[in-house]
mmCIF file of C-alpha atoms and ligand atoms in Angstrom:
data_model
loop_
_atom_site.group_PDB
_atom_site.id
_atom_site.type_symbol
_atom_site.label_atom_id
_atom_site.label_comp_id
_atom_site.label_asym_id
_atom_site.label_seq_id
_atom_site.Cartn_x
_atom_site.Cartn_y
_atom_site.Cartn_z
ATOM 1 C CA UNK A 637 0.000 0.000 0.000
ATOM 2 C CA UNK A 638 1.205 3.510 -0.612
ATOM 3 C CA UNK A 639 -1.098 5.707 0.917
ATOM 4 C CA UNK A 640 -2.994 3.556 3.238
ATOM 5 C CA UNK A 641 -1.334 2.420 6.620
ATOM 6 C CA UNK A 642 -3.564 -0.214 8.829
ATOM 7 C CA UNK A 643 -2.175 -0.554 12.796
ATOM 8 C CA UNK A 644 -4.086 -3.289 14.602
ATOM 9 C CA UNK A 645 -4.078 -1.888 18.598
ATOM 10 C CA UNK A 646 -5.224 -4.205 20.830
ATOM 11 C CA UNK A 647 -8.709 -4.447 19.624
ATOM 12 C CA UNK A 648 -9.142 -1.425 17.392
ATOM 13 C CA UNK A 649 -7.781 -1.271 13.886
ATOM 14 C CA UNK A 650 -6.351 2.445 12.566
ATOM 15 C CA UNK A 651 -6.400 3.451 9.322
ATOM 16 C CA UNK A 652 -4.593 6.178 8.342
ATOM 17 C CA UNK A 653 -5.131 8.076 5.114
ATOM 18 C CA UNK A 654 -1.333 8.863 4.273
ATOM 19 C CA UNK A 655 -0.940 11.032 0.781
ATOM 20 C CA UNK A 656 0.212 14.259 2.810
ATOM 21 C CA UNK A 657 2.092 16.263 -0.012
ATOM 22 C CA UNK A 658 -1.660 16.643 -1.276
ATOM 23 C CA UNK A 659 -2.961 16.848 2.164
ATOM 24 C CA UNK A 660 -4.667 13.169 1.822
ATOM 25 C CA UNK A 661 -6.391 14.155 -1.294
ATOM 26 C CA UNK A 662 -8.672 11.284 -2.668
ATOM 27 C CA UNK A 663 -7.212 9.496 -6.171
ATOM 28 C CA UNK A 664 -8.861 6.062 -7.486
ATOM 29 C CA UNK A 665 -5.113 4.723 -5.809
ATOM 30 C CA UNK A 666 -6.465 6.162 -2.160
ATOM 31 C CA UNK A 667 -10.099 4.852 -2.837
ATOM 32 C CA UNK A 668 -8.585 1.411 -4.177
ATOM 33 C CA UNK A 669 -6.370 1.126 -1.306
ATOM 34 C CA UNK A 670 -9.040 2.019 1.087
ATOM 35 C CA UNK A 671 -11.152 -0.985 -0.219
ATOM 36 C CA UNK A 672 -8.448 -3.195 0.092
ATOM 37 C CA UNK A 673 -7.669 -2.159 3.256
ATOM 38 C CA UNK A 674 -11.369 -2.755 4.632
ATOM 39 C CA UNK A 675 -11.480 -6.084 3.219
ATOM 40 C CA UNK A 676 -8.550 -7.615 5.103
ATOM 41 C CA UNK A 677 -9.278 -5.992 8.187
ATOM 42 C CA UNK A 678 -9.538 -9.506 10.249
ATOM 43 C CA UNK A 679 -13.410 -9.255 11.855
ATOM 44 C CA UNK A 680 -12.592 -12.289 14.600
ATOM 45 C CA UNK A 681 -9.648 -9.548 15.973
ATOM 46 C CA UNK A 682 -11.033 -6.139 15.601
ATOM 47 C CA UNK A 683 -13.869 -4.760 17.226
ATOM 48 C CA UNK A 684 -13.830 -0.966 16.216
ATOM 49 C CA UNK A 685 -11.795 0.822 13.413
ATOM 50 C CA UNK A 686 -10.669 4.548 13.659
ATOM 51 C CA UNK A 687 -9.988 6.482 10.486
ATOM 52 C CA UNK A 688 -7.717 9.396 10.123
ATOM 53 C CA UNK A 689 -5.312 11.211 7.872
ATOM 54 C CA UNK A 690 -1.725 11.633 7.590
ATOM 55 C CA UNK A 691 -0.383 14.646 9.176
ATOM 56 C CA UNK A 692 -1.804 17.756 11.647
ATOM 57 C CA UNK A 693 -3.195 19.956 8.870
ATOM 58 C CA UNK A 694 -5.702 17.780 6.784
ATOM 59 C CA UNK A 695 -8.036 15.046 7.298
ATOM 60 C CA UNK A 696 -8.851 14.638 3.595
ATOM 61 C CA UNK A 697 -9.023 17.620 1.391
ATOM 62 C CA UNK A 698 -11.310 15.993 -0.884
ATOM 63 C CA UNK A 699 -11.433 13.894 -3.933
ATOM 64 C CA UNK A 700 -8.173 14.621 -6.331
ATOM 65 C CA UNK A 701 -9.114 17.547 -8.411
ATOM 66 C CA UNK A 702 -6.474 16.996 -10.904
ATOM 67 C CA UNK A 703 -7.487 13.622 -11.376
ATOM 68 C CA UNK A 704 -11.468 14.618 -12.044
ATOM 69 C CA UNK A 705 -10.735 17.591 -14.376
ATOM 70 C CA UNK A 706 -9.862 16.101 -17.537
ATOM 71 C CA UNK A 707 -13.193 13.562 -17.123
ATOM 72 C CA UNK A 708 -16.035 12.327 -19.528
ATOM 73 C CA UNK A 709 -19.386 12.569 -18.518
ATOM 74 C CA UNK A 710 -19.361 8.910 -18.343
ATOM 75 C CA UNK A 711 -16.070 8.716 -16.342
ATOM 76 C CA UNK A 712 -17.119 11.377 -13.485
ATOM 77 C CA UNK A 713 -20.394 9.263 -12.996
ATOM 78 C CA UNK A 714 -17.654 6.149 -12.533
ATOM 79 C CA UNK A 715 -15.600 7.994 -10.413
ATOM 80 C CA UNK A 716 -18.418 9.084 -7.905
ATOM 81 C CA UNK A 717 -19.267 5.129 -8.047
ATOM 82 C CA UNK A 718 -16.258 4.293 -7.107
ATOM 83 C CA UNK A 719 -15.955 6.416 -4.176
ATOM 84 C CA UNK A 720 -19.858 6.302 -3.194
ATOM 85 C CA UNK A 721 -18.814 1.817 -3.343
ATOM 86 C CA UNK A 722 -15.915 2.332 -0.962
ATOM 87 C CA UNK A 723 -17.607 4.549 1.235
ATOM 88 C CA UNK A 724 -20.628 2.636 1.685
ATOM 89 C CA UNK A 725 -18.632 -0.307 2.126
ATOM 90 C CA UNK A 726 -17.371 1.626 4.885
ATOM 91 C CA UNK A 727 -20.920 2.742 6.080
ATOM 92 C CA UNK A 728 -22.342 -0.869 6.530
ATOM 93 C CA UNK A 729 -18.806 -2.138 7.980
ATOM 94 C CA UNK A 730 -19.645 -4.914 10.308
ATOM 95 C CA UNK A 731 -17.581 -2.742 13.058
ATOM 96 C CA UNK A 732 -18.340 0.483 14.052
ATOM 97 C CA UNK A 733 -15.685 3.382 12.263
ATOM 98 C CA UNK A 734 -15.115 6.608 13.928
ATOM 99 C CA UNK A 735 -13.322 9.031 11.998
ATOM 100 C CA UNK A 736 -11.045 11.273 13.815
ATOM 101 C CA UNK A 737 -10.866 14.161 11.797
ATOM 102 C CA UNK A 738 -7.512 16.233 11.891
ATOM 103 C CA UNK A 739 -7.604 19.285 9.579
ATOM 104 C CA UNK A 740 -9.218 19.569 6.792
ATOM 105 C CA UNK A 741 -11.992 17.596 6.029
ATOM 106 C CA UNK A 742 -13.488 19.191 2.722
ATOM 107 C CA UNK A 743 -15.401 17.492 -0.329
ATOM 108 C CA UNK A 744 -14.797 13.954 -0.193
ATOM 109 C CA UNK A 745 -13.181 14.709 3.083
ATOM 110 C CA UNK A 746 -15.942 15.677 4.494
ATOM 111 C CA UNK A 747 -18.213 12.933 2.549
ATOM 112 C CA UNK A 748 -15.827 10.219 4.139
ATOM 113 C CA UNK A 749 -16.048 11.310 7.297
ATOM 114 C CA UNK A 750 -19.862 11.278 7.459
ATOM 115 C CA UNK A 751 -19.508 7.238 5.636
ATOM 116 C CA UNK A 752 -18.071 6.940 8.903
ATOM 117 C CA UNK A 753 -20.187 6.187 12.303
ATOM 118 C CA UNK A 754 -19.040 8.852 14.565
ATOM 119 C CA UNK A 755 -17.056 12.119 14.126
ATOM 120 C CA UNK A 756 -14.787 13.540 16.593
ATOM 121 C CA UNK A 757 -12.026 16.214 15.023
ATOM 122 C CA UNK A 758 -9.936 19.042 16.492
ATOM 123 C CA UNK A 759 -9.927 22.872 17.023
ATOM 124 C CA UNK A 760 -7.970 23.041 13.908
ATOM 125 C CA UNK A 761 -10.855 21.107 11.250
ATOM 126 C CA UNK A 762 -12.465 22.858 8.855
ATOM 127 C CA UNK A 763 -15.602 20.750 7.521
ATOM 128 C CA UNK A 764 -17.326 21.559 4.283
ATOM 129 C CA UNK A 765 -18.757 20.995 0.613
ATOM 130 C CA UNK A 766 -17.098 23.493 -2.021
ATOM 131 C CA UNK A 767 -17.927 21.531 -5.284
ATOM 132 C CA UNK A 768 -20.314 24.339 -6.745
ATOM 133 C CA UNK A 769 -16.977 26.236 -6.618
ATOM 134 C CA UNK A 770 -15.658 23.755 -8.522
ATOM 135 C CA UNK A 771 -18.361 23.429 -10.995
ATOM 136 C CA UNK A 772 -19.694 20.042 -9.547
ATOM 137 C CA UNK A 773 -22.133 18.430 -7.079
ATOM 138 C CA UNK A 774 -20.443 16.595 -4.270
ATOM 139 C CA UNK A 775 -19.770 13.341 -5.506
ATOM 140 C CA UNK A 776 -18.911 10.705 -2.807
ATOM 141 C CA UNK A 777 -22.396 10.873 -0.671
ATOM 142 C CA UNK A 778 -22.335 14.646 0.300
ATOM 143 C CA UNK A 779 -25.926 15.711 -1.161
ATOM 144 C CA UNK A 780 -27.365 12.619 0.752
ATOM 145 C CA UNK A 781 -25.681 12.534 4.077
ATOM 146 C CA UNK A 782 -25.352 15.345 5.204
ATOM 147 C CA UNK A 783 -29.061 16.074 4.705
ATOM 148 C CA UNK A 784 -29.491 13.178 6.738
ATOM 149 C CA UNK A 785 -27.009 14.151 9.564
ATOM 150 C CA UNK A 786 -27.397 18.172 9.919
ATOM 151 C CA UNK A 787 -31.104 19.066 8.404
ATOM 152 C CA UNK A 788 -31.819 19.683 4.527
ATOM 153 C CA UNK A 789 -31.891 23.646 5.598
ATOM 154 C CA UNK A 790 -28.470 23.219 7.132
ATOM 155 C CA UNK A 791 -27.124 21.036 4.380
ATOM 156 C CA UNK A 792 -28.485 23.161 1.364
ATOM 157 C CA UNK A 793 -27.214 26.235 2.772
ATOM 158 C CA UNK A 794 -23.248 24.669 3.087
ATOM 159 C CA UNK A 795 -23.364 23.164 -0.368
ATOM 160 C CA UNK A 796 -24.897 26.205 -2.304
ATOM 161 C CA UNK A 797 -22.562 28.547 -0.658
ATOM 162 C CA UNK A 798 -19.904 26.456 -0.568
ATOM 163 C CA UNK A 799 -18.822 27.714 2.482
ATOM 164 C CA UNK A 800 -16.796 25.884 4.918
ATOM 165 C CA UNK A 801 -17.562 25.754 8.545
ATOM 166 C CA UNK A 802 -15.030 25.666 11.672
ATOM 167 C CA UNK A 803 -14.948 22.949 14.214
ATOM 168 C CA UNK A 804 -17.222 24.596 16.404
ATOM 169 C CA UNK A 805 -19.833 25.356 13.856
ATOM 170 C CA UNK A 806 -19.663 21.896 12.911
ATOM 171 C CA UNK A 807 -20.055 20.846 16.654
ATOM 172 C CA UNK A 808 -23.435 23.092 17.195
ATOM 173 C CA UNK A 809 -24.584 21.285 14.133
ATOM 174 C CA UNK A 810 -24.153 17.997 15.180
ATOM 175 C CA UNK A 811 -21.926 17.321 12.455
ATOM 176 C CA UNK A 812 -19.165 15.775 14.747
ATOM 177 C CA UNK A 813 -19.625 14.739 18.717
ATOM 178 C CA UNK A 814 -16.669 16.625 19.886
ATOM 179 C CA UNK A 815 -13.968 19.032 19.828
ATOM 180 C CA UNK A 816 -10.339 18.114 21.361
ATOM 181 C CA UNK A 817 -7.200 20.167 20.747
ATOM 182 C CA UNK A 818 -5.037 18.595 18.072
ATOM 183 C CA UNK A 819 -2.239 16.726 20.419
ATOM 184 C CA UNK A 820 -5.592 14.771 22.083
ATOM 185 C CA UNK A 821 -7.466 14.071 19.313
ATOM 186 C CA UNK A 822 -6.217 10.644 18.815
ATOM 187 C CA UNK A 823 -6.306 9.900 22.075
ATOM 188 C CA UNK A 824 -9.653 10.153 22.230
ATOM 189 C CA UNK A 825 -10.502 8.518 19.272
ATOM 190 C CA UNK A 826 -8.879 5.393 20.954
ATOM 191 C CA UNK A 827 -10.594 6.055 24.127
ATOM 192 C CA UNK A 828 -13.955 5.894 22.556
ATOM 193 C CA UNK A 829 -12.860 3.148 20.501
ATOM 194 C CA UNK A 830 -11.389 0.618 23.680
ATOM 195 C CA UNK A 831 -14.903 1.288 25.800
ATOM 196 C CA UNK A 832 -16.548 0.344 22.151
ATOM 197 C CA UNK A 833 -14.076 -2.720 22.342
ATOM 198 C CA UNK A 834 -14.837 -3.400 26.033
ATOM 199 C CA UNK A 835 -18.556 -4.337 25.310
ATOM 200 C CA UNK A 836 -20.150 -7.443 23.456
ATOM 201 C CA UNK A 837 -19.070 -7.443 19.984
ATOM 202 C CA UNK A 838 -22.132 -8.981 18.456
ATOM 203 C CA UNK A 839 -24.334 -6.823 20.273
ATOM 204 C CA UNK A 840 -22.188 -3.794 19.202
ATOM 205 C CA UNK A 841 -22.204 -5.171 15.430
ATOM 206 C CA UNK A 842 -26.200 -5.745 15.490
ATOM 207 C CA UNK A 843 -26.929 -2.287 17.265
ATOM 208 C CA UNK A 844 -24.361 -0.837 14.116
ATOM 209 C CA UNK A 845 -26.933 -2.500 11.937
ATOM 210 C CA UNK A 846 -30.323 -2.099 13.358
ATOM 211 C CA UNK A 847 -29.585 1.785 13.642
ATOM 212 C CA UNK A 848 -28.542 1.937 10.224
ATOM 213 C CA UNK A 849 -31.179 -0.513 8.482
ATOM 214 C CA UNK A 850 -33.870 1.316 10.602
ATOM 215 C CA UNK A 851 -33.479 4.677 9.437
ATOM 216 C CA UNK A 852 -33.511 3.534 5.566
ATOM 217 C CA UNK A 853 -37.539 2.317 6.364
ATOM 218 C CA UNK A 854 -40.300 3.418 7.839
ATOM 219 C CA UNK A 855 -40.689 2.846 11.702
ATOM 220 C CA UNK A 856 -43.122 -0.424 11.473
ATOM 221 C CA UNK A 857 -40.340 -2.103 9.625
ATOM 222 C CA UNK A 858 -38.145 -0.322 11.240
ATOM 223 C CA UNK A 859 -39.085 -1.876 15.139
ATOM 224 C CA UNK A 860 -39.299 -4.954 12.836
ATOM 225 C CA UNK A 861 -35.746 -4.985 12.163
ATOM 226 C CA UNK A 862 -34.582 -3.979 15.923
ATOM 227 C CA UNK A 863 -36.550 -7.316 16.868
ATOM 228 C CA UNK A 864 -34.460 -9.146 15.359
ATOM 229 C CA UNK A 865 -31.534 -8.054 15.850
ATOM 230 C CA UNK A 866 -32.255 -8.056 19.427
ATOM 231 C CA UNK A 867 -33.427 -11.811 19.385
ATOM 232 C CA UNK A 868 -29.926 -12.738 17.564
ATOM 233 C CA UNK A 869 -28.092 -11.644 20.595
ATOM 234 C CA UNK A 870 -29.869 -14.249 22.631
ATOM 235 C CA UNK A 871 -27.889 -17.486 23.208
ATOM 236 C CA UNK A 872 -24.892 -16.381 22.525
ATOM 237 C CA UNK A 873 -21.885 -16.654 25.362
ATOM 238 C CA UNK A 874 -21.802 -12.567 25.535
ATOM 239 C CA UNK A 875 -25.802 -12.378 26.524
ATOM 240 C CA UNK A 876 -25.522 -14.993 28.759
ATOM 241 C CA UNK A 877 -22.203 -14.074 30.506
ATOM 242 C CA UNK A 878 -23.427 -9.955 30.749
ATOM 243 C CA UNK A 879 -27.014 -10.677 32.276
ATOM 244 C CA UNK A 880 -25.460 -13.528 34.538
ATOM 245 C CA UNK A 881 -22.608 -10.754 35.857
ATOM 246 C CA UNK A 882 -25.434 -8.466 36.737
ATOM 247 C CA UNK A 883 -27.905 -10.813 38.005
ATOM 248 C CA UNK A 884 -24.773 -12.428 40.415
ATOM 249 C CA UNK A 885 -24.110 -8.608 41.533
ATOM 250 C CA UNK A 886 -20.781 -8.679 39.866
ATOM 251 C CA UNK A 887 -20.792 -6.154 37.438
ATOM 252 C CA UNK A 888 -17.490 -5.160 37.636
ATOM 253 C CA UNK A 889 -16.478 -8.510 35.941
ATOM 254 C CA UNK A 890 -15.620 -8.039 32.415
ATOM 255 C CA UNK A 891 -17.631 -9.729 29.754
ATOM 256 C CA UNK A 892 -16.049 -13.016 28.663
ATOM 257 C CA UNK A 893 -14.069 -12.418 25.595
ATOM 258 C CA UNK A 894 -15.502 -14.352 23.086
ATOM 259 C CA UNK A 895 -14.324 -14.552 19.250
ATOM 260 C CA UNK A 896 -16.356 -11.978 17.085
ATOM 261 C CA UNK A 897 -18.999 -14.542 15.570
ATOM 262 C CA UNK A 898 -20.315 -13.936 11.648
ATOM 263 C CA UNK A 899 -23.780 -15.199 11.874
HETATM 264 N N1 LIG B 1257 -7.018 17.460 -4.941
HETATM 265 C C1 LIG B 1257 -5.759 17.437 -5.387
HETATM 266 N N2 LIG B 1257 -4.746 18.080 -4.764
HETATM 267 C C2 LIG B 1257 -5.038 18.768 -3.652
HETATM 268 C C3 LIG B 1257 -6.339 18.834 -3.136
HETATM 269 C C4 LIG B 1257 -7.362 18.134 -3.828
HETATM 270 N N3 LIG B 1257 -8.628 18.095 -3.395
HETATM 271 N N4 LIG B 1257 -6.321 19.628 -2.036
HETATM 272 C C5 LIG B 1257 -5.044 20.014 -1.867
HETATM 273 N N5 LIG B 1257 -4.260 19.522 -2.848
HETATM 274 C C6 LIG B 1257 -2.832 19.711 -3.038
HETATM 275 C C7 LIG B 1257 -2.533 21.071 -3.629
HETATM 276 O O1 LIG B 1257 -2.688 21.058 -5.037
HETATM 277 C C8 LIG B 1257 -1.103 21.259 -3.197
HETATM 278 O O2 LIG B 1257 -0.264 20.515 -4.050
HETATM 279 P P1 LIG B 1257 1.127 21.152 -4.570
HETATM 280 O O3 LIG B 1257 1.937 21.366 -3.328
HETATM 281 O O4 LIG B 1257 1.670 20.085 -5.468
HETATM 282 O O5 LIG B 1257 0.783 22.426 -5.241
HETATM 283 C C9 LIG B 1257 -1.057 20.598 -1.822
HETATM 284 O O6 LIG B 1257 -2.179 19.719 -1.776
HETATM 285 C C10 LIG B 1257 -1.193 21.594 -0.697
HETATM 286 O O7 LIG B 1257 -2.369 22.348 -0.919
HETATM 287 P P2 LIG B 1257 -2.392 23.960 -0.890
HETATM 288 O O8 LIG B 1257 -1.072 24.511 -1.330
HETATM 289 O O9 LIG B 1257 -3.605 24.395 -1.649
HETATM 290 O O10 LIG B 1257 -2.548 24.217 0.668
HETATM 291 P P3 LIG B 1257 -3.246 25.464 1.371
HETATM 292 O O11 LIG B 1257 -2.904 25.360 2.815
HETATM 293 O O12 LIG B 1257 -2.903 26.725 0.666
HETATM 294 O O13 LIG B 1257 -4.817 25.231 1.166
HETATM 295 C C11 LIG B 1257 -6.836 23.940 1.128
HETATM 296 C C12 LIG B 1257 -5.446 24.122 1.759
HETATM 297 C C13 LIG B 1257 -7.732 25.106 1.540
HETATM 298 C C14 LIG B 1257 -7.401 22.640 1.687
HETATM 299 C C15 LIG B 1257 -6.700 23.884 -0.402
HETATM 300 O O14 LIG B 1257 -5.702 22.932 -0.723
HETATM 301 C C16 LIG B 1257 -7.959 23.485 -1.091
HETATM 302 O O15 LIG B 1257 -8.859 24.295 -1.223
HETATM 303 N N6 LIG B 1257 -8.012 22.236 -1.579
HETATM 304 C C17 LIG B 1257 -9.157 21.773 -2.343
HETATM 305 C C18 LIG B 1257 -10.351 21.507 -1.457
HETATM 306 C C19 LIG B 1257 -11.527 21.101 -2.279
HETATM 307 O O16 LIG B 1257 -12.030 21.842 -3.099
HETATM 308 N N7 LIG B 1257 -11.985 19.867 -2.052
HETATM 309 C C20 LIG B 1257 -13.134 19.325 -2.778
HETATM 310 C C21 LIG B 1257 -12.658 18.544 -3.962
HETATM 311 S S1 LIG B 1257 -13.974 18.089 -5.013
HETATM 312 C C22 LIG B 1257 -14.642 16.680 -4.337
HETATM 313 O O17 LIG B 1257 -14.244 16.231 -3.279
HETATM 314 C C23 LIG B 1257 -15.730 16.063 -5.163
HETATM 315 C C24 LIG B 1257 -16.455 14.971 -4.541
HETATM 316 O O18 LIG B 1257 -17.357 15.173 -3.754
HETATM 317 C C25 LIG B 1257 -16.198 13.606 -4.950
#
């Protein structure tokens, strides 16, 4: 790989978006690399994944502009499927993904970060959509997530201006959960991601699901869904080891570790 890095820690897996010199700009290499890099992530080891970028001063400045300006019709709608396929792949990943978001995170940047389940980023990251600028739409996901995550009002308003927002803009939002100064950032991000680790995995990976399967339906189907997601966690060595630590007053005994388990 030459500009993804993948660090297995303890449970957690890191990905690191590592193409600096254009501040992790997003070429078909990145996005291919990225795919790759999701697919051998072993799911029996890992229980959460953070992704970040190389560097203190960008995230992911967005998809490679050099790359899309010379494109076809035909070959921009190919490009947008390949990042909108690597980023959903990242979406529905069996594990949950926070994205710790150093710097910029503009365009694609900011599209991959949203792919991702949770946001946290520091006082120095500057969030936004500035394809109008550029004479396009955003292509990787941005006109349909971040509807979803800030409000249509909110979301219109930052892609037909094209105006970037600050970290604490995108904090009062609710586009990311929190602020930390740049030299915490990743600590934090593997904070969040070892209390993630410390609970049952399948019951983390079906929650991961049922939140995101739910909100694609309408609420009957949607309570559907939860139900059985809920009923898969029965039987299995975490249920019965969790309920039986409470109901022996021993909660401060760790859930068994048992191996991930693809049902
Ligand atoms: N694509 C390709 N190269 C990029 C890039 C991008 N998105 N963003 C930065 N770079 C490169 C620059 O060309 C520059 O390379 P050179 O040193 O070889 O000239 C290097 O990274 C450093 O960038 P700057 O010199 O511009 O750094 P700066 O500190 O002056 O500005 C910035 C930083 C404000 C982030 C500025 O680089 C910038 O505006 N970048 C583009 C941001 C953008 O428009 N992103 C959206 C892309 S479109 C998209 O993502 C479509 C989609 O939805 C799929």
């Amino acid at each position: 790989m030459e500009f993804i890095t993948y660090e297995q820690d303890g449970f957690v897996g890191i990905i690191t978006i590592n193409r600096p010199k254009a501040l992790n700009a997003l070429n078909s290499q990145v996005l291919e690399e990225l795919d790759a890099t999701l697919d051998a992530v072993d799911l029996d080891a890992t229980r959460a994944l953070i992704l970040t970028g190389a560097g203190d001063k960008s995230f992911v400045a967005g998809a490679d502009i050099g790359e899309m300006s010379t494109l076809t019709k035909a070959e921009g709608e190919a490009f947008g499927k390949k990042g909108n396929d690597v980023f959903r792949k990242l979406e529905t990943f069996p594990l949950p993904v926070i994205a710790a978001v150093n710097g910029f995170a503009l365009g694609g940047g900011c599209e991959i970060s949203m792919s991702c389940d949770i946001r946290i980023c520091s006082d120095n990251a500057i969030f936004g959509q500035p394809e109008v600028g550029l004479g396009i739409t955003p292509g990787f996901g941005g006109t349909q997530r971040l509807a979803r995550l800030v409000g249509a009002g909110m979301a219109k308003q930052m892609i037909y201006t094209a105006r970037n927002i600050k970290a604490d803009e995108a904090y009062r939002i609710g586009l990311v959960n929190a602020v930390y100064p740049q030299d915490e950032l990743m600590d934090a991000a593997k904070k969040m991601a070892a209390g993630i680790a410390m609970q049952a995995p399948i019951a983390v990976r079906n929650c991961k699901k049922a939140i995101n399967d739910g909100l694609d339906v309408d609420m009957d189907q949607a309570i559907v869904i939860e139900e059985k997601l809920f009923g898969d966690c029965f039987e299995t060595e975490d249920q019965r080891a969790g309920m039986g630590n409470f109901l022996e007053k021993d909660k401060e005994k760790k859930l068994k570790v048992v191996p991930f388990q693809n049902k």
